[in-house]
CSV table of C-alpha atoms and ligand atoms in Angstrom, one decimal:
chain,number,residue,atom,x,y,z
A,469,UNK,CA,267.4,-9.6,74.3
A,470,UNK,CA,264.2,-7.7,74.6
A,471,UNK,CA,262.8,-9.6,77.6
A,472,UNK,CA,264.3,-11.7,80.3
A,473,UNK,CA,261.9,-14.6,80.9
A,474,UNK,CA,263.5,-17.9,80.2
A,475,UNK,CA,261.1,-18.7,77.4
A,476,UNK,CA,260.8,-15.2,76.0
A,477,UNK,CA,264.1,-14.3,74.5
A,478,UNK,CA,262.8,-12.7,71.3
A,479,UNK,CA,265.3,-10.9,69.2
A,480,UNK,CA,264.6,-7.1,69.2
A,481,UNK,CA,263.6,-7.3,65.6
A,482,UNK,CA,260.8,-9.8,66.1
A,483,UNK,CA,259.6,-8.5,69.5
A,484,UNK,CA,257.7,-5.6,67.8
A,485,UNK,CA,254.1,-4.8,67.1
A,486,UNK,CA,254.5,-6.3,63.6
A,487,UNK,CA,257.1,-8.7,62.4
A,488,UNK,CA,259.3,-7.6,59.5
A,489,UNK,CA,258.2,-10.3,57.1
A,490,UNK,CA,255.4,-12.8,56.3
A,491,UNK,CA,255.0,-15.6,53.7
A,492,UNK,CA,252.5,-14.9,50.9
A,493,UNK,CA,251.7,-17.1,47.9
A,494,UNK,CA,255.1,-18.8,47.8
A,495,UNK,CA,257.4,-16.0,48.9
A,496,UNK,CA,258.7,-14.3,52.0
A,497,UNK,CA,257.7,-10.6,51.6
A,498,UNK,CA,258.0,-7.4,53.7
A,499,UNK,CA,255.0,-7.0,56.0
A,500,UNK,CA,254.1,-3.6,54.5
A,501,UNK,CA,253.9,-5.0,51.0
A,502,UNK,CA,251.3,-7.6,51.8
A,503,UNK,CA,248.2,-5.5,51.0
A,504,UNK,CA,244.9,-6.3,49.4
A,505,UNK,CA,242.2,-3.9,48.1
A,506,UNK,CA,239.4,-3.0,50.5
A,507,UNK,CA,236.8,-4.5,48.1
A,508,UNK,CA,238.4,-7.9,48.3
A,509,UNK,CA,237.6,-8.2,52.0
A,510,UNK,CA,233.8,-8.3,51.7
A,511,UNK,CA,233.3,-12.1,51.2
A,512,UNK,CA,236.8,-13.3,51.8
A,513,UNK,CA,236.1,-14.8,55.3
A,514,UNK,CA,233.1,-16.9,54.2
A,515,UNK,CA,235.0,-19.9,53.0
A,516,UNK,CA,238.4,-18.9,54.4
A,517,UNK,CA,240.2,-21.4,56.6
A,518,UNK,CA,243.2,-21.2,58.8
A,519,UNK,CA,245.4,-23.0,61.3
A,520,UNK,CA,246.7,-21.9,64.7
A,521,UNK,CA,250.0,-23.5,65.5
A,522,UNK,CA,252.1,-22.9,68.6
A,523,UNK,CA,255.9,-23.0,68.5
A,524,UNK,CA,257.9,-23.3,71.7
A,525,UNK,CA,261.3,-21.9,72.4
A,526,UNK,CA,263.9,-24.2,74.1
A,527,UNK,CA,266.6,-22.0,75.6
A,528,UNK,CA,268.9,-25.0,76.3
A,529,UNK,CA,268.8,-26.2,72.7
A,530,UNK,CA,268.7,-22.7,71.2
A,531,UNK,CA,265.9,-24.1,69.0
A,532,UNK,CA,262.3,-23.3,68.2
A,533,UNK,CA,260.1,-26.4,68.3
A,534,UNK,CA,257.0,-26.2,66.2
A,535,UNK,CA,254.3,-28.3,67.9
A,536,UNK,CA,252.5,-30.8,65.7
A,537,UNK,CA,253.3,-28.9,62.5
A,538,UNK,CA,252.6,-31.9,60.3
A,539,UNK,CA,249.2,-32.7,61.9
A,540,UNK,CA,248.2,-29.0,61.6
A,541,UNK,CA,249.2,-28.8,57.9
A,542,UNK,CA,247.4,-32.0,57.1
A,543,UNK,CA,244.3,-30.6,58.8
A,544,UNK,CA,244.8,-27.4,56.8
A,545,UNK,CA,244.5,-29.4,53.6
A,546,UNK,CA,241.5,-31.3,54.9
A,547,UNK,CA,239.8,-27.9,55.7
A,548,UNK,CA,240.7,-26.8,52.2
A,549,UNK,CA,239.0,-29.8,50.7
A,550,UNK,CA,235.8,-29.4,52.8
A,551,UNK,CA,235.6,-25.7,51.8
A,552,UNK,CA,236.1,-26.6,48.2
A,553,UNK,CA,239.5,-24.8,48.0
A,554,UNK,CA,242.3,-25.8,45.7
A,555,UNK,CA,245.5,-26.9,47.5
A,556,UNK,CA,248.4,-25.4,45.5
A,557,UNK,CA,251.0,-26.3,48.2
A,558,UNK,CA,251.9,-29.7,49.6
A,559,UNK,CA,252.4,-30.4,53.3
A,560,UNK,CA,256.2,-30.6,52.6
A,561,UNK,CA,256.2,-27.2,50.9
A,562,UNK,CA,254.2,-25.5,53.6
A,563,UNK,CA,256.4,-27.1,56.3
A,564,UNK,CA,259.4,-25.5,54.6
A,565,UNK,CA,257.6,-22.2,54.2
A,566,UNK,CA,256.8,-22.1,58.0
A,567,UNK,CA,260.4,-23.0,59.0
A,568,UNK,CA,261.9,-20.6,56.5
A,569,UNK,CA,259.8,-17.7,57.8
A,570,UNK,CA,260.7,-18.5,61.4
A,571,UNK,CA,264.4,-18.5,60.4
A,572,UNK,CA,264.1,-15.3,58.5
A,573,UNK,CA,262.5,-13.6,61.6
A,574,UNK,CA,265.0,-15.4,63.9
A,575,UNK,CA,262.2,-16.3,66.2
A,576,UNK,CA,263.6,-16.9,69.7
A,577,UNK,CA,260.5,-17.2,71.8
A,578,UNK,CA,257.1,-18.9,72.0
A,579,UNK,CA,255.1,-17.9,69.0
A,580,UNK,CA,251.8,-18.4,67.2
A,581,UNK,CA,251.9,-19.4,63.6
A,582,UNK,CA,248.9,-18.6,61.5
A,583,UNK,CA,248.5,-20.0,58.0
A,584,UNK,CA,245.5,-18.5,56.3
A,585,UNK,CA,243.8,-19.6,53.0
A,586,UNK,CA,241.2,-17.3,51.4
A,587,UNK,CA,239.6,-17.1,48.0
A,588,UNK,CA,242.0,-15.8,45.4
A,589,UNK,CA,241.7,-12.0,45.2
A,590,UNK,CA,239.0,-12.1,48.0
A,591,UNK,CA,236.3,-13.9,46.0
A,592,UNK,CA,232.6,-13.2,46.1
A,593,UNK,CA,229.4,-15.1,46.8
A,594,UNK,CA,229.2,-16.2,43.1
A,595,UNK,CA,232.7,-17.6,42.9
A,596,UNK,CA,232.5,-19.3,46.3
A,597,UNK,CA,229.6,-21.5,45.0
A,598,UNK,CA,231.3,-22.3,41.6
A,599,UNK,CA,232.0,-25.9,40.6
A,600,UNK,CA,235.3,-27.5,41.5
A,601,UNK,CA,238.1,-26.5,43.8
A,602,UNK,CA,238.3,-22.6,44.0
A,603,UNK,CA,241.7,-20.9,43.5
A,604,UNK,CA,243.2,-19.5,46.8
A,605,UNK,CA,245.7,-17.1,48.1
A,606,UNK,CA,247.7,-18.2,51.2
A,607,UNK,CA,249.5,-16.2,53.8
A,608,UNK,CA,251.5,-17.3,56.8
A,609,UNK,CA,252.3,-15.0,59.7
A,610,UNK,CA,254.3,-15.6,62.9
A,611,UNK,CA,253.7,-13.5,66.0
A,612,UNK,CA,255.1,-13.6,69.6
A,613,UNK,CA,252.7,-15.5,71.9
A,614,UNK,CA,254.2,-16.5,75.3
A,615,UNK,CA,253.0,-19.8,76.6
A,616,UNK,CA,251.0,-19.7,79.9
A,617,UNK,CA,251.8,-23.3,80.8
A,618,UNK,CA,253.0,-23.4,84.5
A,619,UNK,CA,251.3,-20.1,85.4
A,620,UNK,CA,248.4,-21.7,87.2
A,621,UNK,CA,245.7,-19.8,85.4
A,622,UNK,CA,242.2,-20.6,86.4
A,623,UNK,CA,239.1,-19.6,84.4
A,624,UNK,CA,235.4,-19.2,85.3
A,625,UNK,CA,232.9,-20.5,82.8
A,626,UNK,CA,229.2,-20.5,82.1
A,627,UNK,CA,227.1,-22.8,79.9
A,628,UNK,CA,226.2,-20.6,76.9
A,629,UNK,CA,222.7,-19.8,75.9
A,630,UNK,CA,223.9,-20.2,72.3
A,631,UNK,CA,223.9,-23.6,70.6
A,632,UNK,CA,227.1,-24.9,68.9
A,633,UNK,CA,227.0,-25.0,65.1
A,634,UNK,CA,226.5,-28.6,63.9
A,635,UNK,CA,227.8,-30.6,61.0
A,636,UNK,CA,224.8,-29.9,58.8
A,637,UNK,CA,224.8,-26.2,59.5
A,638,UNK,CA,228.4,-25.2,59.4
A,639,UNK,CA,230.8,-28.1,60.0
A,640,UNK,CA,232.6,-27.3,63.2
A,641,UNK,CA,235.3,-29.9,62.7
A,642,UNK,CA,237.4,-27.6,60.5
A,643,UNK,CA,238.9,-24.2,61.2
A,644,UNK,CA,236.6,-22.2,58.9
A,645,UNK,CA,236.8,-18.4,59.8
A,646,UNK,CA,233.0,-18.0,59.4
A,647,UNK,CA,232.5,-20.7,62.2
A,648,UNK,CA,233.9,-18.2,64.7
A,649,UNK,CA,230.7,-16.0,64.6
A,650,UNK,CA,229.2,-18.7,66.8
A,651,UNK,CA,232.2,-18.8,69.2
A,652,UNK,CA,232.2,-15.0,69.2
A,653,UNK,CA,228.6,-14.6,70.3
A,654,UNK,CA,229.0,-17.2,73.1
A,655,UNK,CA,232.2,-15.5,74.3
A,656,UNK,CA,230.8,-12.0,74.2
A,657,UNK,CA,227.7,-13.1,76.2
A,658,UNK,CA,229.9,-14.9,78.8
A,659,UNK,CA,232.1,-11.8,79.3
A,660,UNK,CA,229.2,-9.4,79.6
A,661,UNK,CA,227.8,-11.7,82.3
A,662,UNK,CA,231.1,-11.7,84.2
A,663,UNK,CA,232.6,-15.0,83.2
A,664,UNK,CA,236.0,-15.7,81.6
A,665,UNK,CA,234.7,-18.1,79.0
A,666,UNK,CA,231.7,-20.1,77.7
A,667,UNK,CA,231.0,-23.8,77.4
A,668,UNK,CA,228.7,-24.5,74.4
A,669,UNK,CA,226.1,-27.3,74.1
A,670,UNK,CA,225.4,-28.9,70.8
A,671,UNK,CA,222.0,-29.2,69.1
A,672,UNK,CA,221.3,-32.4,71.1
A,673,UNK,CA,221.8,-30.4,74.3
A,674,UNK,CA,225.1,-32.3,75.1
A,675,UNK,CA,228.4,-30.5,75.9
A,676,UNK,CA,230.4,-29.7,72.8
A,677,UNK,CA,233.3,-27.4,73.5
A,678,UNK,CA,234.5,-23.9,74.3
A,679,UNK,CA,234.7,-21.0,71.9
A,680,UNK,CA,238.2,-22.0,70.7
A,681,UNK,CA,239.2,-25.1,72.7
A,682,UNK,CA,238.0,-28.6,73.6
A,683,UNK,CA,237.0,-29.8,77.0
A,684,UNK,CA,238.0,-32.6,79.3
A,685,UNK,CA,236.5,-33.5,82.7
A,686,UNK,CA,237.6,-35.9,85.4
A,687,UNK,CA,234.9,-38.0,87.0
A,688,UNK,CA,235.9,-40.5,89.6
A,689,UNK,CA,239.4,-40.9,88.1
A,690,UNK,CA,238.2,-41.3,84.5
A,691,UNK,CA,239.0,-38.6,82.0
A,692,UNK,CA,235.9,-37.9,79.9
A,693,UNK,CA,235.7,-35.8,76.7
A,694,UNK,CA,233.0,-35.3,74.1
A,695,UNK,CA,233.7,-37.4,71.0
A,696,UNK,CA,234.5,-36.2,67.5
A,697,UNK,CA,230.8,-36.4,66.4
A,698,UNK,CA,229.5,-34.1,69.2
A,699,UNK,CA,230.0,-30.8,67.2
A,700,UNK,CA,233.6,-30.2,68.2
A,701,UNK,CA,236.6,-29.1,66.2
A,702,UNK,CA,238.9,-32.0,65.4
A,703,UNK,CA,241.5,-30.8,67.9
A,704,UNK,CA,245.1,-31.9,67.7
A,705,UNK,CA,245.9,-31.0,71.3
A,706,UNK,CA,242.9,-33.0,72.4
A,707,UNK,CA,244.3,-36.1,70.6
A,708,UNK,CA,247.7,-35.5,72.1
A,709,UNK,CA,246.2,-35.1,75.6
A,710,UNK,CA,244.3,-38.3,75.3
A,711,UNK,CA,247.4,-40.2,74.2
A,712,UNK,CA,249.5,-38.6,77.0
A,713,UNK,CA,246.9,-39.3,79.7
A,714,UNK,CA,246.6,-42.9,78.7
A,715,UNK,CA,250.3,-43.7,78.1
A,716,UNK,CA,252.0,-41.5,80.7
A,717,UNK,CA,249.4,-41.1,83.5
A,718,UNK,CA,247.8,-44.6,83.0
A,719,UNK,CA,244.3,-43.0,83.0
A,720,UNK,CA,241.2,-44.4,81.4
A,721,UNK,CA,240.0,-41.9,78.8
A,722,UNK,CA,236.4,-42.1,77.5
A,723,UNK,CA,235.1,-40.2,74.5
A,724,UNK,CA,231.3,-40.0,74.8
A,725,UNK,CA,228.3,-37.6,75.0
A,726,UNK,CA,228.6,-35.4,78.1
A,727,UNK,CA,225.5,-34.0,80.0
A,728,UNK,CA,225.5,-30.4,81.1
A,729,UNK,CA,225.1,-31.3,84.8
A,730,UNK,CA,228.1,-33.6,84.6
A,731,UNK,CA,230.1,-30.4,84.4
A,732,UNK,CA,228.8,-29.2,87.7
A,733,UNK,CA,229.8,-32.3,89.6
A,734,UNK,CA,233.1,-33.0,87.9
A,735,UNK,CA,236.2,-33.3,90.0
A,736,UNK,CA,238.3,-31.4,87.5
A,737,UNK,CA,237.7,-29.6,84.2
A,738,UNK,CA,240.2,-28.2,81.8
A,739,UNK,CA,240.2,-26.8,78.3
A,740,UNK,CA,242.7,-28.1,75.8
A,741,UNK,CA,243.8,-26.5,72.5
A,742,UNK,CA,246.6,-24.8,70.8
A,743,UNK,CA,245.9,-21.4,72.2
A,744,UNK,CA,244.3,-22.6,75.5
A,745,UNK,CA,247.1,-25.1,76.0
A,746,UNK,CA,245.9,-26.8,79.2
A,747,UNK,CA,243.6,-24.3,81.0
A,748,UNK,CA,241.9,-25.0,84.3
A,749,UNK,CA,238.1,-24.3,84.6
A,750,UNK,CA,237.6,-23.4,88.3
A,751,UNK,CA,233.8,-23.0,88.2
A,752,UNK,CA,230.8,-23.5,85.8
A,753,UNK,CA,227.7,-21.5,86.3
A,754,UNK,CA,229.0,-20.7,89.9
A,755,UNK,CA,229.4,-24.4,90.8
A,756,UNK,CA,232.9,-24.7,92.1
A,757,UNK,CA,234.9,-27.5,90.4
A,758,UNK,CA,237.0,-29.5,92.9
A,759,UNK,CA,238.4,-26.8,95.2
A,760,UNK,CA,238.3,-24.2,92.5
A,761,UNK,CA,242.0,-24.4,91.7
A,762,UNK,CA,244.0,-26.5,89.3
A,763,UNK,CA,243.4,-30.2,90.2
A,764,UNK,CA,246.1,-32.8,90.6
A,765,UNK,CA,245.5,-34.6,87.3
A,766,UNK,CA,245.3,-31.4,85.4
A,767,UNK,CA,248.6,-30.3,87.0
A,768,UNK,CA,250.3,-33.6,86.1
A,769,UNK,CA,249.1,-33.4,82.5
A,770,UNK,CA,250.1,-29.8,82.2
A,771,UNK,CA,253.6,-30.5,83.4
A,772,UNK,CA,253.9,-33.4,81.0
A,773,UNK,CA,252.6,-31.2,78.2
A,774,UNK,CA,255.1,-28.5,79.1
A,775,UNK,CA,258.0,-30.9,78.8
A,776,UNK,CA,256.8,-32.5,75.6
A,777,UNK,CA,256.0,-29.3,73.6
A,778,UNK,CA,259.4,-27.8,74.5
A,779,UNK,CA,261.1,-30.8,73.0
A,780,UNK,CA,262.3,-32.1,76.4
A,781,UNK,CA,260.9,-35.7,76.0
A,782,UNK,CA,262.8,-37.5,73.2
A,783,UNK,CA,260.1,-40.2,72.9
A,784,UNK,CA,257.7,-37.5,71.6
A,785,UNK,CA,260.2,-35.8,69.2
A,786,UNK,CA,258.0,-36.9,66.3
A,787,UNK,CA,255.4,-34.3,67.5
A,788,UNK,CA,257.9,-31.4,67.2
A,789,UNK,CA,259.5,-29.9,64.1
A,790,UNK,CA,262.7,-27.9,64.8
A,791,UNK,CA,262.6,-24.7,62.8
A,792,UNK,CA,266.4,-24.6,62.3
A,793,UNK,CA,267.1,-21.5,64.4
A,794,UNK,CA,270.1,-23.2,66.0
A,795,UNK,CA,271.7,-23.5,62.6
A,796,UNK,CA,271.0,-19.8,61.8
A,797,UNK,CA,272.7,-18.8,65.1
A,798,UNK,CA,275.8,-20.9,64.3
A,799,UNK,CA,276.0,-19.2,60.9
B,302,PLP,C1,241.4,-24.5,67.3
B,302,PLP,C2,240.2,-24.9,68.0
B,302,PLP,C3,240.3,-26.0,69.0
B,302,PLP,C4,241.6,-26.6,69.4
B,302,PLP,O1,242.2,-27.4,68.3
B,302,PLP,P1,243.7,-27.7,68.3
B,302,PLP,O2,243.9,-28.5,67.1
B,302,PLP,O3,244.0,-28.4,69.6
B,302,PLP,O4,244.4,-26.3,68.3
B,302,PLP,C5,239.1,-26.4,69.6
B,302,PLP,N1,237.9,-25.8,69.3
B,302,PLP,C6,237.8,-24.8,68.4
B,302,PLP,C7,236.5,-24.2,68.1
B,302,PLP,C8,239.0,-24.3,67.8
B,302,PLP,O5,238.9,-23.3,66.9
C-alpha cells in the first residue's frame, strides 16, 4: 500500500506520476506507446470532446465504484453528435473499456477517468467543417484523484467580469475542450484577484455556473439552481443532487433564472460537479454566505453524496458500476 488513508489504497504500480497503461482506439496499450505527431495537435482541440468521471474506492467491499458511468458515456455520445463526430463505440463497449482498464491498472483508490474523443489523426480546420460525422480517435486514461468529500473545504468566489459562452456561440451544454477557454479566462482572473474560483453570468446577466461545476443556493429553505437553458453544462452531479435533495432531504428544488445579488444574500451556496463533488462557497465578492462555513443543508447533502458514491446505499446501486476489482483480487 502506497498510502494509508482509508480511501487511498492505491497499488504501488498505479500510484505513480503516470499509469502503466491507457485505452486507445479499442486496445489497452502501454502509456509510452500512445504518441501522436506534434503537427496533429494544432487543431485537435477545436472539436474535441471529453468526459470527466469519478470512481470511488470502497475498502469494505474491495471494489471500485464508477459513479454514473452510464450517464457519462451517454453524454459522451451526445457531445460527439453535437460536434459532428462519428461514434465508433457503443456505450456498452466503452463501459467494458473503462472497466477493463481499471482492472488492468488494479485501481484501488479514488480516481478520475477521462475519455477523450478528438479528430482522427488530429484533424484540421478543413476536415472539422466537412460534411457528415467526422472520424475520431478515442483514448481513455485513469489517474489517481482522492475525493475531498468530508474534508470541509470552503472556497471564496467572485462574480466574473467574463460572460459565459451561450448556446449560439459555443454550446456550453457539452464537454467540448474549446469551451474551456471561457472557463480558463474567468478562473485566471479570479485567482489573480485573490479568489479561489469564479461564478460566471450568462449573456442575459443571470447566474450560469462556475468554470467547471454547477451552482446551487439555498434561500429560505428552498434549493435554487439555474435551469438547463441558462448556459450551463448538462451536469450529471447536478441532476443527482436535485434528486437526492428532493427524495432524501425532502427539500423543494427550483430550477430558474438566478440574479447576481441573490448570491450575496443566499443562506448557503455550493458547487456541484464530478471534480468539485460538493464544494462550499463561503463568500461571493466579499459577501459572507451564511456564517462563511459549510451550511447545514450542504453538510447533509455532502454526507449523503459520500455514502451514495461509495456504493453504501443499495437503493442507489443503479448509479454505480463496479469495475470488477474484487474479482481480480480473488484471482
Ligand atoms: C463537467 C462540468 C460540470 C459538471 O458536470 P458533471 O456532469 O456533474 O461532472 C459543470 N460545468 C462545467 C463547465 C463542466 O465542465
